[in-house]
Tab-separated table of C-alpha atoms in Angstrom:
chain	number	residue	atom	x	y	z
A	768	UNK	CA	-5.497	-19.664	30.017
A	769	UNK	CA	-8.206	-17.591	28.676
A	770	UNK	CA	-8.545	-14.071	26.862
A	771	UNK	CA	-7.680	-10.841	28.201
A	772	UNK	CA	-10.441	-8.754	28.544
A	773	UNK	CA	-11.344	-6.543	25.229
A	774	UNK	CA	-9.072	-2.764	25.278
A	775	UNK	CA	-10.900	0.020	25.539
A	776	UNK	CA	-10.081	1.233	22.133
A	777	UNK	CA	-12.431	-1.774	20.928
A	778	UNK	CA	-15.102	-0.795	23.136
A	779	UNK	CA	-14.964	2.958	21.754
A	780	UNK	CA	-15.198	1.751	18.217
A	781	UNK	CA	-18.388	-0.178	18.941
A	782	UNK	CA	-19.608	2.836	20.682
A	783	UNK	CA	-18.709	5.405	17.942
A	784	UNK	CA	-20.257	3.228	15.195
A	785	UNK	CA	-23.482	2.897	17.216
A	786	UNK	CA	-23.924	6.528	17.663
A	787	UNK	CA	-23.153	6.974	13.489
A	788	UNK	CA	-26.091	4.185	13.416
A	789	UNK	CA	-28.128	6.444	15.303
A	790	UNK	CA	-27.454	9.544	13.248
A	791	UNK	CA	-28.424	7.970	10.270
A	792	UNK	CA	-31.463	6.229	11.870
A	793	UNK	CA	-32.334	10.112	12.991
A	794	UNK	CA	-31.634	11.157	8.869
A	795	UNK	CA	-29.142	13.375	10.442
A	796	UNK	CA	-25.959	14.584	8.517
A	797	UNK	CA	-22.692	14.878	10.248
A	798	UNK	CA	-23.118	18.828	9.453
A	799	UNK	CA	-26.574	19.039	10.869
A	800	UNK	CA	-25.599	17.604	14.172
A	801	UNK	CA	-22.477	19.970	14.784
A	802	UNK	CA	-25.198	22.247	14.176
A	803	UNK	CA	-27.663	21.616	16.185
A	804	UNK	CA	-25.264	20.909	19.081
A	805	UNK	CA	-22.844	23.833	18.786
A	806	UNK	CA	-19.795	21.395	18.591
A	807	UNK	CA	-17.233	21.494	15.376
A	808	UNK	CA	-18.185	19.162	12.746
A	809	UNK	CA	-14.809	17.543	13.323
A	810	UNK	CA	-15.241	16.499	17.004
A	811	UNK	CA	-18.621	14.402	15.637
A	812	UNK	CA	-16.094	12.483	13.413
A	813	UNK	CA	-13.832	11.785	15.843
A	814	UNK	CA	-16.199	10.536	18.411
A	815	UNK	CA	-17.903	8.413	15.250
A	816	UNK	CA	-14.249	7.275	14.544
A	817	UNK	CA	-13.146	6.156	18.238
A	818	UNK	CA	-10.368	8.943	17.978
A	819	UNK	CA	-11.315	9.286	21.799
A	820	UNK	CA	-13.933	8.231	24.046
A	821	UNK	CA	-17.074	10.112	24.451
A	822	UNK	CA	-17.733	11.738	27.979
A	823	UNK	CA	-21.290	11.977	29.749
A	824	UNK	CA	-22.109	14.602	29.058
A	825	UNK	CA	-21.585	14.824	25.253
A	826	UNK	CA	-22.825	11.148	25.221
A	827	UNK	CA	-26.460	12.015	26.947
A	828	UNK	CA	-26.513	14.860	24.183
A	829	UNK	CA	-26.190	12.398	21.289
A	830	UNK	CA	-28.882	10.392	22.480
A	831	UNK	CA	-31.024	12.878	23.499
A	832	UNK	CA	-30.828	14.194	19.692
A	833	UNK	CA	-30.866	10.738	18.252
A	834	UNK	CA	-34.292	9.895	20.349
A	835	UNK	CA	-32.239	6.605	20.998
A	836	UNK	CA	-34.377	3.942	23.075
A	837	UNK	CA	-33.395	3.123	26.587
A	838	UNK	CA	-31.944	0.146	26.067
A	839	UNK	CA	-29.647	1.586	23.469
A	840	UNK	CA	-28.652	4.495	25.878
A	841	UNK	CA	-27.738	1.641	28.241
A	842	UNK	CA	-25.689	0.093	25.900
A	843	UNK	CA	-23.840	2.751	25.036
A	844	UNK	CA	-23.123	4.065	28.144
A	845	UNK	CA	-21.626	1.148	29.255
A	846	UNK	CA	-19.492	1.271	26.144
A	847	UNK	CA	-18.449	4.676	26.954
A	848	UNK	CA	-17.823	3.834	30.601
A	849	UNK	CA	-15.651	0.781	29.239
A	850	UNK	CA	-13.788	2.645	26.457
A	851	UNK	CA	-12.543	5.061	29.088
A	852	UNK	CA	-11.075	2.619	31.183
A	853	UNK	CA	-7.500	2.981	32.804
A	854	UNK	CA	-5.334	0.219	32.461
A	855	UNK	CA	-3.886	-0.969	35.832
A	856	UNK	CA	-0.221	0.859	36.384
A	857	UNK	CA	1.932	-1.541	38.165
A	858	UNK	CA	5.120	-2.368	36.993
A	859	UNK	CA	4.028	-6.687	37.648
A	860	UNK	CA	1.426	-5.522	34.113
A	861	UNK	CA	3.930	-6.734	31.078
A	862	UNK	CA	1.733	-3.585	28.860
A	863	UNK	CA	3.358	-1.112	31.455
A	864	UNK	CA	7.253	-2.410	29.827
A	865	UNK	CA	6.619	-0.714	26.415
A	866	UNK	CA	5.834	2.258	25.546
A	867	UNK	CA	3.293	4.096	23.046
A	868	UNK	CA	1.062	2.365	20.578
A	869	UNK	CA	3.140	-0.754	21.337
A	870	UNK	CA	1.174	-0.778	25.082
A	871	UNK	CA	-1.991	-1.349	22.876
A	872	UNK	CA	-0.645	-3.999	20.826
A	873	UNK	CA	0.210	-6.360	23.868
A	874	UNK	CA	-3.422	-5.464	24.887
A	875	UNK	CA	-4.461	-6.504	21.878
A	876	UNK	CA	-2.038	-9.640	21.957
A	877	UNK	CA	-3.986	-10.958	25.038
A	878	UNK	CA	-7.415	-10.165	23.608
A	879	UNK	CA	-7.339	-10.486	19.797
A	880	UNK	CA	-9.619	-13.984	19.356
A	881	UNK	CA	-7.938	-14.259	15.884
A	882	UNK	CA	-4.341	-12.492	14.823
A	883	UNK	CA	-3.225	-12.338	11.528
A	884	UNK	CA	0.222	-11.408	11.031
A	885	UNK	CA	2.732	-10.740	8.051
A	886	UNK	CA	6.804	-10.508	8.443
A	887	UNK	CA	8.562	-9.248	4.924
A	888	UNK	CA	11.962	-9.131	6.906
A	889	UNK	CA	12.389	-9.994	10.316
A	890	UNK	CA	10.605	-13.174	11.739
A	891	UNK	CA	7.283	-12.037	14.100
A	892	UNK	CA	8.076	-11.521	17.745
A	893	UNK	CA	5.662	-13.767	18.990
A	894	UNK	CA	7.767	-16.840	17.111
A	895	UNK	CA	11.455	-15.785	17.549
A	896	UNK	CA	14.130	-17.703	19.394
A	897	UNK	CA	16.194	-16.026	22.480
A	898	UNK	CA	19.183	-16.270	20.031
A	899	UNK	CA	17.313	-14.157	17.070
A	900	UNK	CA	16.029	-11.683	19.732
A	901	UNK	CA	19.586	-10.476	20.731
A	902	UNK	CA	21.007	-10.617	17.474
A	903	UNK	CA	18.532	-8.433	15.798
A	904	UNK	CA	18.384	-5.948	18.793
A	905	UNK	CA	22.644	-5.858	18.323
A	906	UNK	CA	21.705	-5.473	14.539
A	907	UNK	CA	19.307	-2.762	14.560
A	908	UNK	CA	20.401	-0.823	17.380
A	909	UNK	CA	23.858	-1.211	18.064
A	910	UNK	CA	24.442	1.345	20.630
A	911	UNK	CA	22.222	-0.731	23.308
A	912	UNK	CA	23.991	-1.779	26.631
A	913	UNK	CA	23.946	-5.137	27.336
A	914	UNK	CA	21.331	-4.796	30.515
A	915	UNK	CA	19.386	-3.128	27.486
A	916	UNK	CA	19.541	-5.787	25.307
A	917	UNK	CA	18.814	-8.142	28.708
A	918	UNK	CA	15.238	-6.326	29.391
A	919	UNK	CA	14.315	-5.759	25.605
A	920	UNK	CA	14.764	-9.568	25.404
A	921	UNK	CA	12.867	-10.948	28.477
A	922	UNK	CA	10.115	-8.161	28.252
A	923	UNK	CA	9.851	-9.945	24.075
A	924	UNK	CA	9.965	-13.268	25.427
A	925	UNK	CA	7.101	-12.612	28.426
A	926	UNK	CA	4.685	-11.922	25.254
A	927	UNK	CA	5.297	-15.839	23.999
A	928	UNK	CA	3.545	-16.774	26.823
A	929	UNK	CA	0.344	-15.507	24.785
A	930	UNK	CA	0.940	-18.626	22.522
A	931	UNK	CA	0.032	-21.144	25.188
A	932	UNK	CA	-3.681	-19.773	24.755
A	933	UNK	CA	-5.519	-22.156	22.936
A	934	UNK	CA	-8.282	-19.861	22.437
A	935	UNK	CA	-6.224	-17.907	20.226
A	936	UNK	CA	-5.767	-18.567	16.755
A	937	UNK	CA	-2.594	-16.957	15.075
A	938	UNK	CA	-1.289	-16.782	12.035
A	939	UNK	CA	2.068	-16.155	10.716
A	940	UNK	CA	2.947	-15.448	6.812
A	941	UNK	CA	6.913	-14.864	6.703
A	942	UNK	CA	8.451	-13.949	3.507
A	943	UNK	CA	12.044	-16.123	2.957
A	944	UNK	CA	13.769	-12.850	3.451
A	945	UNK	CA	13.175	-12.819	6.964
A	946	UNK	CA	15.436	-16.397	7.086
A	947	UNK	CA	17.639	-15.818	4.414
A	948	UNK	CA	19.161	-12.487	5.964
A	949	UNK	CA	21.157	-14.564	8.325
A	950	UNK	CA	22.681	-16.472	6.020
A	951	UNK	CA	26.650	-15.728	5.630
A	952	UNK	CA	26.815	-13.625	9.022
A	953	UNK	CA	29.609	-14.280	11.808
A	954	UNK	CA	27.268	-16.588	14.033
A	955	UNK	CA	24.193	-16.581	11.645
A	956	UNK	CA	24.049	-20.071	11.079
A	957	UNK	CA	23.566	-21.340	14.257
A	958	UNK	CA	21.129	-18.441	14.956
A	959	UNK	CA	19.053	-19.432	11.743
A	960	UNK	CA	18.946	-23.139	12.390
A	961	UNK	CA	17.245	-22.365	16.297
A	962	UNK	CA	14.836	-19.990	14.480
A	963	UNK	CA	13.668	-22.464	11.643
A	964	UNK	CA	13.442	-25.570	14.432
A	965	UNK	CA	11.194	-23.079	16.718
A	966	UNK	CA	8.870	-22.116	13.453
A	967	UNK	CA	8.644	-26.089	13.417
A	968	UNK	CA	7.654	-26.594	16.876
A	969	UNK	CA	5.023	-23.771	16.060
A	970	UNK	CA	3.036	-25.498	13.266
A	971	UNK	CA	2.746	-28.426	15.048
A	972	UNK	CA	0.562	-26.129	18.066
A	973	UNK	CA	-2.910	-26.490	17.426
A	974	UNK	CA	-4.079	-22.647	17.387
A	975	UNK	CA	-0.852	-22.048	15.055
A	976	UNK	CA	-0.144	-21.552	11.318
A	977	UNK	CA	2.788	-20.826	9.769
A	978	UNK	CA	2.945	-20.161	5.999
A	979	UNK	CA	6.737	-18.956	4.174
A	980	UNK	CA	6.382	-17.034	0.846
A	981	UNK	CA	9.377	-18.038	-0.959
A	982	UNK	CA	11.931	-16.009	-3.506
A	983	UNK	CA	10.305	-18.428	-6.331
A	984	UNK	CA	7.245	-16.732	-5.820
A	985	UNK	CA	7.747	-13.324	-6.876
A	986	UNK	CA	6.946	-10.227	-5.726
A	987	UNK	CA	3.227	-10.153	-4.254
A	988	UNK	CA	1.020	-6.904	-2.767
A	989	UNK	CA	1.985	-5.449	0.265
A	990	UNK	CA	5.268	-7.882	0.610
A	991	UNK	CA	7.055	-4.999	1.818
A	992	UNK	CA	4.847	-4.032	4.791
A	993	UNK	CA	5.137	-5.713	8.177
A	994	UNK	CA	1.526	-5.505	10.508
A	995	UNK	CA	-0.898	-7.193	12.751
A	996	UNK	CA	-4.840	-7.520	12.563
A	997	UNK	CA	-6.226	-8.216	15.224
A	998	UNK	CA	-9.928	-9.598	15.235
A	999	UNK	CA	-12.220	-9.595	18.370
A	1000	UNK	CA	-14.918	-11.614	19.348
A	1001	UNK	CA	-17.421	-9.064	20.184
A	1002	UNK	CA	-20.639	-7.986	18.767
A	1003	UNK	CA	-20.387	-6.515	16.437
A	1004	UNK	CA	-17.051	-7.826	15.373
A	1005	UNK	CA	-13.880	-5.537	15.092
A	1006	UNK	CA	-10.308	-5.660	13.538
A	1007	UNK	CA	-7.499	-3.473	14.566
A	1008	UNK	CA	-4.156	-3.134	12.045
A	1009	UNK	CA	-0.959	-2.320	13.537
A	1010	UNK	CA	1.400	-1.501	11.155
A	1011	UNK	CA	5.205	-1.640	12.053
A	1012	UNK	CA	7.800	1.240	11.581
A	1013	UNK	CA	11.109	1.519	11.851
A	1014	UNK	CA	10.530	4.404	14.706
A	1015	UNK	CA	6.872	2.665	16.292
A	1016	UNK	CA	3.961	1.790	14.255
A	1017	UNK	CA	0.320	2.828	13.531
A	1018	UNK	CA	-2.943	1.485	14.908
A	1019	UNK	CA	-5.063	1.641	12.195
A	1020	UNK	CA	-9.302	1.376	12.439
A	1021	UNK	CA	-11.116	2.947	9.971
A	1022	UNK	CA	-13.196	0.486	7.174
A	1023	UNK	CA	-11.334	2.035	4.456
A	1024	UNK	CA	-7.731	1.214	5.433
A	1025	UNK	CA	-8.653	-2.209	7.140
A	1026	UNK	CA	-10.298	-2.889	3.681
A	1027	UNK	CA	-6.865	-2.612	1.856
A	1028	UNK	CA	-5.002	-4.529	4.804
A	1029	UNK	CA	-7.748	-7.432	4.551
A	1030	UNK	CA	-7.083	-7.945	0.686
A	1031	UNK	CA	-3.409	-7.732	1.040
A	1032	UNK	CA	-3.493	-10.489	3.577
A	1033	UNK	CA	-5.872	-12.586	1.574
A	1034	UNK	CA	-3.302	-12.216	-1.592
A	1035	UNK	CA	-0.281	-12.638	0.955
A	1036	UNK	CA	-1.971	-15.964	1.863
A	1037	UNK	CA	-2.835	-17.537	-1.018
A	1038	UNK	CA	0.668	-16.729	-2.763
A	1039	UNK	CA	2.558	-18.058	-0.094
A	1040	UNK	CA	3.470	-22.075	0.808
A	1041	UNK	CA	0.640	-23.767	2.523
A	1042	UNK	CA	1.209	-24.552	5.875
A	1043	UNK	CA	1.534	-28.176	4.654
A	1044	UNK	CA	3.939	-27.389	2.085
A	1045	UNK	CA	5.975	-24.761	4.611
A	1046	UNK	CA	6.962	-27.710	6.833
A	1047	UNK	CA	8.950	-29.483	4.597
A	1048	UNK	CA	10.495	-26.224	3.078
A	1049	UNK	CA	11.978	-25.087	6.365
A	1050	UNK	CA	13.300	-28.788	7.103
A	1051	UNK	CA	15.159	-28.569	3.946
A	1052	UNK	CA	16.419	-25.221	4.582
A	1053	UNK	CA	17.705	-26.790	8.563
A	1054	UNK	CA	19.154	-29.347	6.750
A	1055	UNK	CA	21.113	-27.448	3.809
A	1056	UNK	CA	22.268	-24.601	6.465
């Protein structure tokens, strides 16, 4: 099973930072090139920033200005072409099951050549059993039908299949929360011990690790946010955050924000169990439940 091919979001943040390379290489200010072009100082941030892809026309301007070399006009052509790519529409495509940013995440779940991922209270998608799936969708939303429930769970389960990919390297830092919640609930018990045997089978994959930070711990930075970041093998390399909401989530880009997500993971990391040190943790916890 190999990658997915890379979204077009990455393609338009390669493309955007080559074109601020470009500026700079022309000792051209943001300001000065609204100004020279006519455009809104805003729209050359937002092309810079891979807020949107870059048509043609706008894209032969920039170059133009920039005195780019051939070869670079090339480049980023294709890289504009690419980062305005359609994603195919069927209903067979498991992206076309979900809706907003979430369609971008599974894109990024097939593609990501590395994906880092921290769970404060609810265990990651990717690693929960059929059992956890239904009784946190019942949990959370409680007004869902069962058929709901039925294609909320299968569509979850369809993205496991990502796991098989040994060309993918995941993971997974779970704070104790995420296990402990099911303790004492009608049903909970049998619920938690399917979940911590599954996290088991997981650290055992080869392209897997699973880390718990447990209550003895302490607090750490950024235990109370759940995200994603996603790095890509492409030149030069990128990393996507999603960050998970109650209502959605946000894909996040910029340096600046991916800076702060980067060092939380890193602290997130080093606080919590090594993956050595997990595996006997969760066995106790399956055997004392």
């Amino acid at each position: 099973m190999s990658r997915g091919s890379l979204p077009p979001l990455v393609h338009r943040i390669i493309c955007g930072r080559k074109l601020a390379e470009l500026r700079l290489a022309a000792d051209m200010s943001q300001e000065e090139v609204a100004e020279a072009t006519g455009w809104s100082q805003s729209k050359i941030v937002h092309v810079e920033g891979a807020g949107s892809g870059v048509d043609h026309h706008d894209l032969e301007v920039f170059l133009e200005l920039y005195k780019a070399e051939e070869a670079t006009r090339e480049e980023c052509r294709e890289l504009a072409s690419l980062g305005k790519k359609q994603a195919p529409r069927r209903p067979s495509v498991l992206r076309n099951h979900f809706k907003g940013n979430m369609r971008l995440v599974i894109d990024m779940e097939s593609s990501a050549a590395t994906i880092w991922r921290h769970n404060s209270m609810v265990i990651p998608g990717l690693l929960q059993t059929e059992d956890y799936m239904r009784y946190t969708f019942r949990a959370y939303r409680p007004s869902l039908s069962t058929d709901q429930i039925d294609q909320y769970t299968e569509n979850r389960l369809a993205r496991q299949r990502f796991l098989d990919n040994d060309d993918q390297q995941y993971w997974f830092v779970i704070h104790e929360a995420a296990l402990r919640s099911l303790e004492g609930i009608d049903g909970g018990t049998s619920v938690l011990k399917g979940q911590i045997t599954r996290l088991l089978d997981a650290i055992d994959r080869p392209n897997i690790e699973v880390q718990v930070a447990p209550f003895r711990h302490g607090y750490y930075p950024g235990q109370q946010e759940t995200y994603a970041i996603f790095g890509f093998d492409s030149n030069p390399e990128v990393q996507v955050t999603y960050v998970e909401k109650h209502d959605g989530g946000d894909i996040l880009h910029d340096q600046r924000r991916l800076a702060r997500f980067r060092t939380s993971w890193e602290h997130q990391r080093v606080h919590a169990l090594g993956p050595e040190q997990t595996r006997p943790f969760l066995r106790e916890m399956l055997r004392s439940s």
